[in-house]
Tab-separated table of N, CA and C in Angstrom:
chain	number	residue	atom	x	y	z
T	262	MET	N	-91.747	59.355	44.051
T	262	MET	CA	-90.844	59.426	45.176
T	262	MET	C	-90.189	58.065	45.387
T	263	HIS	N	-88.901	58.067	45.552
T	263	HIS	CA	-88.148	56.828	45.748
T	263	HIS	C	-88.063	56.487	47.226
T	264	LYS	N	-88.325	55.227	47.534
T	264	LYS	CA	-88.150	54.756	48.906
T	264	LYS	C	-86.677	54.410	49.093
T	265	GLN	N	-86.039	54.989	50.078
T	265	GLN	CA	-84.626	54.771	50.362
T	265	GLN	C	-84.494	53.747	51.482
T	266	GLU	N	-83.663	52.740	51.266
T	266	GLU	CA	-83.394	51.699	52.266
T	266	GLU	C	-81.924	51.768	52.664
T	267	HIS	N	-81.622	51.341	53.900
T	267	HIS	CA	-80.232	51.321	54.377
T	267	HIS	C	-80.064	50.178	55.374
T	268	ALA	N	-78.956	49.461	55.240
T	268	ALA	CA	-78.607	48.416	56.203
T	268	ALA	C	-77.096	48.312	56.269
T	269	GLU	N	-76.585	47.896	57.413
T	269	GLU	CA	-75.154	47.663	57.532
T	269	GLU	C	-74.891	46.593	58.577
T	270	HIS	N	-73.746	45.958	58.423
T	270	HIS	CA	-73.371	44.884	59.333
T	270	HIS	C	-71.854	44.791	59.375
T	271	SER	N	-71.304	44.456	60.537
T	271	SER	CA	-69.865	44.259	60.703
T	271	SER	C	-69.559	42.774	60.772
T	272	PHE	N	-68.417	42.396	60.220
T	272	PHE	CA	-67.995	41.003	60.174
T	272	PHE	C	-66.550	40.890	60.637
T	273	THR	N	-66.246	39.815	61.341
T	273	THR	CA	-64.858	39.499	61.652
T	273	THR	C	-64.180	39.110	60.345
T	274	ALA	N	-62.994	39.631	60.129
T	274	ALA	CA	-62.313	39.417	58.859
T	274	ALA	C	-61.636	38.044	58.823
T	275	VAL	N	-62.458	37.020	58.652
T	275	VAL	CA	-62.000	35.647	58.477
T	275	VAL	C	-62.672	35.103	57.221
T	276	PRO	N	-62.093	34.103	56.576
T	276	PRO	CA	-62.669	33.599	55.325
T	276	PRO	C	-64.149	33.227	55.404
T	277	GLU	N	-64.603	32.698	56.539
T	277	GLU	CA	-66.003	32.300	56.675
T	277	GLU	C	-66.961	33.498	56.589
T	278	SER	N	-66.457	34.675	56.875
T	278	SER	CA	-67.304	35.867	56.849
T	278	SER	C	-67.641	36.318	55.430
T	279	ILE	N	-66.916	35.835	54.450
T	279	ILE	CA	-67.225	36.188	53.060
T	279	ILE	C	-68.611	35.639	52.702
T	280	ALA	N	-68.859	34.387	53.041
T	280	ALA	CA	-70.185	33.795	52.804
T	280	ALA	C	-71.249	34.496	53.642
T	281	ALA	N	-70.904	34.884	54.856
T	281	ALA	CA	-71.864	35.593	55.712
T	281	ALA	C	-72.210	36.956	55.120
T	282	ALA	N	-71.244	37.642	54.543
T	282	ALA	CA	-71.506	38.938	53.905
T	282	ALA	C	-72.411	38.763	52.685
T	283	ARG	N	-72.177	37.714	51.917
T	283	ARG	CA	-73.073	37.424	50.781
T	283	ARG	C	-74.487	37.155	51.272
T	284	ALA	N	-74.622	36.350	52.323
T	284	ALA	CA	-75.943	36.013	52.858
T	284	ALA	C	-76.646	37.260	53.400
T	285	PHE	N	-75.918	38.102	54.121
T	285	PHE	CA	-76.493	39.354	54.624
T	285	PHE	C	-77.015	40.208	53.473
T	286	THR	N	-76.233	40.314	52.417
T	286	THR	CA	-76.628	41.106	51.253
T	286	THR	C	-77.876	40.527	50.607
T	287	GLU	N	-77.882	39.223	50.396
T	287	GLU	CA	-79.026	38.571	49.757
T	287	GLU	C	-80.291	38.728	50.606
T	288	GLN	N	-80.199	38.466	51.901
T	288	GLN	CA	-81.368	38.580	52.779
T	288	GLN	C	-81.888	40.014	52.826
T	289	THR	N	-80.974	40.973	52.854
T	289	THR	CA	-81.375	42.381	52.894
T	289	THR	C	-82.108	42.776	51.622
T	290	LEU	N	-81.546	42.451	50.472
T	290	LEU	CA	-82.176	42.832	49.206
T	290	LEU	C	-83.502	42.101	48.994
T	291	GLU	N	-83.582	40.851	49.436
T	291	GLU	CA	-84.858	40.131	49.341
T	291	GLU	C	-85.921	40.791	50.222
T	292	ALA	N	-85.552	41.207	51.419
T	292	ALA	CA	-86.503	41.868	52.312
T	292	ALA	C	-86.999	43.183	51.710
T	293	TRP	N	-86.139	43.855	50.987
T	293	TRP	CA	-86.506	45.112	50.342
T	293	TRP	C	-87.187	44.911	48.984
T	294	ARG	N	-87.201	43.655	48.531
T	294	ARG	CA	-87.749	43.314	47.210
T	294	ARG	C	-86.993	44.008	46.080
T	295	VAL	N	-85.666	44.068	46.238
T	295	VAL	CA	-84.781	44.637	45.226
T	295	VAL	C	-83.859	43.500	44.780
T	296	THR	N	-84.376	42.659	43.911
T	296	THR	CA	-83.652	41.426	43.589
T	296	THR	C	-83.224	41.328	42.125
T	297	GLY	N	-83.460	42.353	41.337
T	297	GLY	CA	-83.189	42.283	39.906
T	297	GLY	C	-81.750	42.011	39.530
T	298	ARG	N	-80.802	42.413	40.329
T	298	ARG	CA	-79.378	42.206	40.034
T	298	ARG	C	-78.701	41.369	41.115
T	299	MET	N	-79.473	40.519	41.765
T	299	MET	CA	-78.991	39.782	42.934
T	299	MET	C	-77.678	39.039	42.676
T	300	ASP	N	-77.589	38.289	41.585
T	300	ASP	CA	-76.378	37.503	41.339
T	300	ASP	C	-75.152	38.393	41.188
T	301	ASP	N	-75.294	39.489	40.448
T	301	ASP	CA	-74.166	40.398	40.247
T	301	ASP	C	-73.758	41.072	41.545
T	302	VAL	N	-74.734	41.533	42.310
T	302	VAL	CA	-74.440	42.194	43.585
T	302	VAL	C	-73.761	41.216	44.531
T	303	ARG	N	-74.297	40.022	44.620
T	303	ARG	CA	-73.738	39.004	45.523
T	303	ARG	C	-72.286	38.684	45.144
T	304	LEU	N	-72.004	38.531	43.859
T	304	LEU	CA	-70.643	38.229	43.418
T	304	LEU	C	-69.694	39.386	43.750
T	305	CYS	N	-70.137	40.612	43.532
T	305	CYS	CA	-69.283	41.758	43.837
T	305	CYS	C	-69.034	41.895	45.334
T	306	VAL	N	-70.045	41.646	46.148
T	306	VAL	CA	-69.852	41.668	47.599
T	306	VAL	C	-68.823	40.611	47.995
T	307	SER	N	-68.900	39.456	47.387
T	307	SER	CA	-67.939	38.394	47.665
T	307	SER	C	-66.513	38.845	47.341
T	308	GLU	N	-66.338	39.478	46.202
T	308	GLU	CA	-65.003	39.955	45.806
T	308	GLU	C	-64.496	41.032	46.751
T	309	LEU	N	-65.351	41.998	47.103
T	309	LEU	CA	-64.923	43.079	47.990
T	309	LEU	C	-64.661	42.575	49.409
T	310	ALA	N	-65.489	41.645	49.883
T	310	ALA	CA	-65.271	41.062	51.210
T	310	ALA	C	-63.977	40.239	51.223
T	311	SER	N	-63.708	39.520	50.151
T	311	SER	CA	-62.447	38.765	50.051
T	311	SER	C	-61.253	39.695	50.156
T	312	ASN	N	-61.326	40.824	49.463
T	312	ASN	CA	-60.233	41.795	49.550
T	312	ASN	C	-60.081	42.320	50.976
T	313	ALA	N	-61.203	42.594	51.640
T	313	ALA	CA	-61.142	43.093	53.020
T	313	ALA	C	-60.523	42.062	53.952
T	314	VAL	N	-60.872	40.801	53.767
T	314	VAL	CA	-60.302	39.735	54.600
T	314	VAL	C	-58.811	39.580	54.322
T	315	ASN	N	-58.431	39.592	53.058
T	315	ASN	CA	-57.036	39.334	52.684
T	315	ASN	C	-56.109	40.520	52.888
T	316	HIS	N	-56.642	41.733	52.850
T	316	HIS	CA	-55.768	42.904	52.889
T	316	HIS	C	-55.994	43.816	54.081
T	317	GLY	N	-56.927	43.486	54.961
T	317	GLY	CA	-57.178	44.311	56.138
T	317	GLY	C	-55.988	44.299	57.077
T	318	THR	N	-55.914	45.292	57.924
T	318	THR	CA	-54.820	45.425	58.877
T	318	THR	C	-55.239	44.849	60.223
T	319	PRO	N	-54.551	43.814	60.700
T	319	PRO	CA	-54.922	43.227	61.996
T	319	PRO	C	-54.747	44.224	63.150
T	320	THR	N	-55.596	44.091	64.152
T	320	THR	CA	-55.491	44.913	65.351
T	320	THR	C	-54.446	44.304	66.276
T	321	GLU	N	-54.253	44.925	67.423
T	321	GLU	CA	-53.257	44.432	68.380
T	321	GLU	C	-53.539	43.004	68.821
T	322	ASP	N	-54.812	42.615	68.867
T	322	ASP	CA	-55.147	41.247	69.277
T	322	ASP	C	-55.106	40.261	68.103
T	323	GLY	N	-54.668	40.734	66.941
T	323	GLY	CA	-54.512	39.842	65.791
T	323	GLY	C	-55.728	39.750	64.898
T	324	GLY	N	-56.839	40.358	65.267
T	324	GLY	CA	-58.040	40.290	64.453
T	324	GLY	C	-58.314	41.605	63.752
T	325	HIS	N	-59.254	41.572	62.859
T	325	HIS	CA	-59.752	42.802	62.268
T	325	HIS	C	-61.154	42.553	61.727
T	326	VAL	N	-61.837	43.625	61.405
T	326	VAL	CA	-63.213	43.532	60.949
T	326	VAL	C	-63.368	44.259	59.621
T	327	PHE	N	-64.482	43.980	58.959
T	327	PHE	CA	-64.885	44.780	57.816
T	327	PHE	C	-66.380	45.027	57.938
T	328	HIS	N	-66.845	46.061	57.278
T	328	HIS	CA	-68.230	46.492	57.380
T	328	HIS	C	-68.858	46.482	55.986
T	329	VAL	N	-70.087	46.015	55.896
T	329	VAL	CA	-70.843	46.048	54.646
T	329	VAL	C	-72.023	46.996	54.854
T	330	ARG	N	-72.156	47.951	53.953
T	330	ARG	CA	-73.280	48.890	53.963
T	330	ARG	C	-74.015	48.755	52.640
T	331	ILE	N	-75.325	48.716	52.721
T	331	ILE	CA	-76.157	48.595	51.529
T	331	ILE	C	-77.183	49.716	51.553
T	332	ASP	N	-77.272	50.431	50.451
T	332	ASP	CA	-78.300	51.447	50.266
T	332	ASP	C	-79.011	51.128	48.956
T	333	ALA	N	-80.320	51.311	48.938
T	333	ALA	CA	-81.073	51.046	47.720
T	333	ALA	C	-82.300	51.931	47.668
T	334	ASP	N	-82.693	52.245	46.451
T	334	ASP	CA	-83.981	52.883	46.223
T	334	ASP	C	-84.619	52.150	45.044
T	335	ASP	N	-85.557	52.758	44.391
T	335	ASP	CA	-86.272	52.068	43.320
T	335	ASP	C	-85.425	51.796	42.084
T	336	THR	N	-84.287	52.458	41.946
T	336	THR	CA	-83.499	52.306	40.719
T	336	THR	C	-82.034	51.968	40.926
T	337	LEU	N	-81.508	52.083	42.156
T	337	LEU	CA	-80.072	51.923	42.362
T	337	LEU	C	-79.773	51.176	43.656
T	338	ILE	N	-78.820	50.267	43.583
T	338	ILE	CA	-78.259	49.599	44.755
T	338	ILE	C	-76.816	50.071	44.876
T	339	ARG	N	-76.428	50.484	46.067
T	339	ARG	CA	-75.031	50.848	46.330
T	339	ARG	C	-74.561	50.008	47.503
T	340	VAL	N	-73.440	49.328	47.307
T	340	VAL	CA	-72.846	48.504	48.350
T	340	VAL	C	-71.454	49.055	48.636
T	341	GLU	N	-71.144	49.200	49.918
T	341	GLU	CA	-69.801	49.604	50.346
T	341	GLU	C	-69.240	48.527	51.255
T	342	VAL	N	-67.973	48.215	51.068
T	342	VAL	CA	-67.256	47.337	51.989
T	342	VAL	C	-66.085	48.148	52.520
T	343	GLU	N	-66.100	48.351	53.814
T	343	GLU	CA	-65.074	49.163	54.462
T	343	GLU	C	-64.139	48.258	55.248
T	344	ASP	N	-62.840	48.498	55.084
T	344	ASP	CA	-61.855	47.779	55.891
T	344	ASP	C	-60.916	48.788	56.520
T	345	ASP	N	-59.996	48.294	57.326
T	345	ASP	CA	-59.113	49.178	58.070
T	345	ASP	C	-57.720	49.289	57.459
T	346	ASP	N	-57.598	48.990	56.167
T	346	ASP	CA	-56.305	49.093	55.489
T	346	ASP	C	-56.256	50.390	54.684
T	347	PRO	N	-55.554	51.391	55.184
T	347	PRO	CA	-55.502	52.663	54.465
T	347	PRO	C	-54.502	52.662	53.313
T	348	LEU	N	-53.665	51.640	53.221
T	348	LEU	CA	-52.571	51.667	52.254
T	348	LEU	C	-52.880	50.999	50.919
T	349	SER	N	-53.675	49.953	50.921
T	349	SER	CA	-53.941	49.281	49.650
T	349	SER	C	-54.979	50.056	48.855
T	350	THR	N	-54.709	50.223	47.588
T	350	THR	CA	-55.602	50.936	46.689
T	350	THR	C	-56.206	49.926	45.720
T	351	PRO	N	-57.520	49.796	45.716
T	351	PRO	CA	-58.115	48.844	44.776
T	351	PRO	C	-57.915	49.321	43.340
T	352	ARG	N	-57.581	48.393	42.462
T	352	ARG	CA	-57.423	48.751	41.062
T	352	ARG	C	-57.733	47.544	40.200
T	353	VAL	N	-58.147	47.813	38.992
T	353	VAL	CA	-58.430	46.761	38.028
T	353	VAL	C	-57.100	46.306	37.443
T	354	ARG	N	-56.887	45.015	37.496
T	354	ARG	CA	-55.663	44.430	36.942
T	354	ARG	C	-56.008	43.609	35.711
T	355	GLN	N	-55.037	43.327	34.923
T	355	GLN	CA	-55.192	42.456	33.760
T	355	GLN	C	-54.291	41.238	33.971
T	356	PRO	N	-54.762	40.256	34.749
T	356	PRO	CA	-53.918	39.095	35.057
T	356	PRO	C	-53.671	38.247	33.812
T	357	ALA	N	-52.550	37.562	33.824
T	357	ALA	CA	-52.222	36.626	32.750
T	357	ALA	C	-53.133	35.408	32.862
T	358	GLU	N	-53.254	34.666	31.797
T	358	GLU	CA	-54.163	33.520	31.745
T	358	GLU	C	-53.932	32.525	32.876
T	359	GLY	N	-52.692	32.276	33.239
T	359	GLY	CA	-52.380	31.291	34.269
T	359	GLY	C	-52.416	31.824	35.685
T	360	ASP	N	-52.609	33.131	35.870
T	360	ASP	CA	-52.641	33.706	37.217
T	360	ASP	C	-53.863	33.189	37.980
T	361	THR	N	-53.669	32.907	39.256
T	361	THR	CA	-54.770	32.376	40.066
T	361	THR	C	-55.511	33.457	40.844
T	362	GLY	N	-55.089	34.689	40.757
T	362	GLY	CA	-55.758	35.777	41.462
T	362	GLY	C	-55.690	37.050	40.638
T	363	GLY	N	-56.153	38.136	41.241
T	363	GLY	CA	-56.058	39.434	40.595
T	363	GLY	C	-57.223	39.799	39.699
T	364	ARG	N	-58.329	39.050	39.780
T	364	ARG	CA	-59.475	39.321	38.912
T	364	ARG	C	-60.649	39.991	39.630
T	365	GLY	N	-60.547	40.183	40.929
T	365	GLY	CA	-61.669	40.676	41.714
T	365	GLY	C	-62.223	42.004	41.234
T	366	MET	N	-61.379	43.005	41.099
T	366	MET	CA	-61.868	44.318	40.691
T	366	MET	C	-62.240	44.341	39.213
T	367	LEU	N	-61.654	43.473	38.416
T	367	LEU	CA	-62.064	43.330	37.023
T	367	LEU	C	-63.506	42.824	36.956
T	368	ILE	N	-63.848	41.886	37.822
T	368	ILE	CA	-65.220	41.373	37.908
T	368	ILE	C	-66.159	42.482	38.373
T	369	VAL	N	-65.765	43.213	39.417
T	369	VAL	CA	-66.600	44.302	39.934
T	369	VAL	C	-66.833	45.341	38.838
T	370	GLU	N	-65.788	45.716	38.135
T	370	GLU	CA	-65.924	46.718	37.075
T	370	GLU	C	-66.842	46.243	35.948
T	371	SER	N	-66.741	44.976	35.602
T	371	SER	CA	-67.537	44.477	34.478
T	371	SER	C	-69.013	44.287	34.830
T	372	LEU	N	-69.341	44.058	36.095
T	372	LEU	CA	-70.726	43.792	36.485
T	372	LEU	C	-71.489	45.018	36.976
T	373	SER	N	-70.795	46.025	37.435
T	373	SER	CA	-71.473	47.163	38.061
T	373	SER	C	-71.555	48.358	37.113
T	374	ALA	N	-72.459	49.276	37.461
T	374	ALA	CA	-72.586	50.516	36.697
T	374	ALA	C	-71.416	51.453	36.990
T	375	ALA	N	-70.920	51.404	38.224
T	375	ALA	CA	-69.800	52.248	38.647
T	375	ALA	C	-69.192	51.648	39.902
T	376	TRP	N	-67.943	51.978	40.157
T	376	TRP	CA	-67.299	51.578	41.393
T	376	TRP	C	-66.212	52.595	41.714
T	377	GLY	N	-65.766	52.594	42.947
T	377	GLY	CA	-64.692	53.479	43.360
T	377	GLY	C	-64.353	53.212	44.814
T	378	TYR	N	-63.553	54.098	45.382
T	378	TYR	CA	-63.220	53.950	46.794
T	378	TYR	C	-63.022	55.321	47.413
T	379	GLU	N	-63.201	55.364	48.720
T	379	GLU	CA	-63.017	56.577	49.496
T	379	GLU	C	-62.044	56.269	50.620
T	380	SER	N	-60.985	57.026	50.683
T	380	SER	CA	-59.999	56.854	51.741
T	380	SER	C	-60.506	57.491	53.022
T	381	HIS	N	-60.254	56.826	54.126
T	381	HIS	CA	-60.613	57.354	55.445
T	381	HIS	C	-59.339	57.648	56.216
T	382	ASP	N	-58.390	58.260	55.539
T	382	ASP	CA	-57.091	58.612	56.113
T	382	ASP	C	-56.435	57.386	56.742
T	383	ALA	N	-56.038	57.472	57.995
T	383	ALA	CA	-55.350	56.361	58.656
T	383	ALA	C	-56.301	55.266	59.105
T	384	ASP	N	-57.614	55.493	58.981
T	384	ASP	CA	-58.589	54.534	59.477
T	384	ASP	C	-59.011	53.484	58.455
T	385	GLY	N	-58.589	53.603	57.222
T	385	GLY	CA	-58.944	52.607	56.223
T	385	GLY	C	-59.591	53.222	55.007
T	386	LYS	N	-60.423	52.420	54.348
T	386	LYS	CA	-61.077	52.863	53.123
T	386	LYS	C	-62.387	52.127	52.956
T	387	ALA	N	-63.251	52.682	52.118
T	387	ALA	CA	-64.495	52.031	51.735
T	387	ALA	C	-64.478	51.881	50.223
T	388	VAL	N	-64.665	50.668	49.752
T	388	VAL	CA	-64.777	50.401	48.322
T	388	VAL	C	-66.263	50.239	48.032
T	389	TRP	N	-66.768	50.950	47.029
T	389	TRP	CA	-68.195	50.923	46.730
T	389	TRP	C	-68.437	50.486	45.295
T	390	THR	N	-69.633	49.983	45.088
T	390	THR	CA	-70.060	49.579	43.757
T	390	THR	C	-71.556	49.843	43.646
T	391	GLU	N	-72.003	50.211	42.450
T	391	GLU	CA	-73.403	50.554	42.244
T	391	GLU	C	-73.997	49.761	41.083
T	392	PHE	N	-75.299	49.476	41.216
T	392	PHE	CA	-76.033	48.690	40.233
T	392	PHE	C	-77.385	49.329	39.983
T	393	PHE	N	-77.757	49.465	38.726
T	393	PHE	CA	-79.116	49.902	38.412
T	393	PHE	C	-80.036	48.705	38.527
T	394	THR	N	-81.230	48.919	39.076
T	394	THR	CA	-82.162	47.815	39.304
T	394	THR	C	-83.583	48.360	39.407
T	395	SER	N	-84.492	47.489	39.738
T	395	SER	CA	-85.866	47.898	40.020
T	395	SER	C	-86.428	46.957	41.085
T	396	ARG	N	-87.446	47.403	41.767
T	396	ARG	CA	-88.065	46.568	42.801
T	396	ARG	C	-88.852	45.444	42.142
T	397	ALA	N	-88.903	44.306	42.828
T	397	ALA	CA	-89.654	43.150	42.319
T	397	ALA	C	-91.142	43.368	42.477
């Protein structure tokens, strides 16, 4: 029988929250003793949180938030980053050598077992990524 874990946290969509999302992910997985893919998971969370900060839709007061959800059992970690931008569609790009951006989803695709996104109509989207792992 697999033990199922779940955690989530909301962050203000500012650049400093990217590091906070990484820290939340690391602390959560360490508490669950699911650390086998920690570096890959942390890097992917950083990329997805960066996208949420850079592409989220500001509210009337000029701010916006993103949410990180983590689910894990004995063999799989699933991370979702939800933002309030219903229009941007995450996709893997092939940036030119001199390009300074556009590699985030390429990194996510190369490190994870699977990734995708779910549209929440006018309310935004959740981008998810999954990793096979085992408990420490």
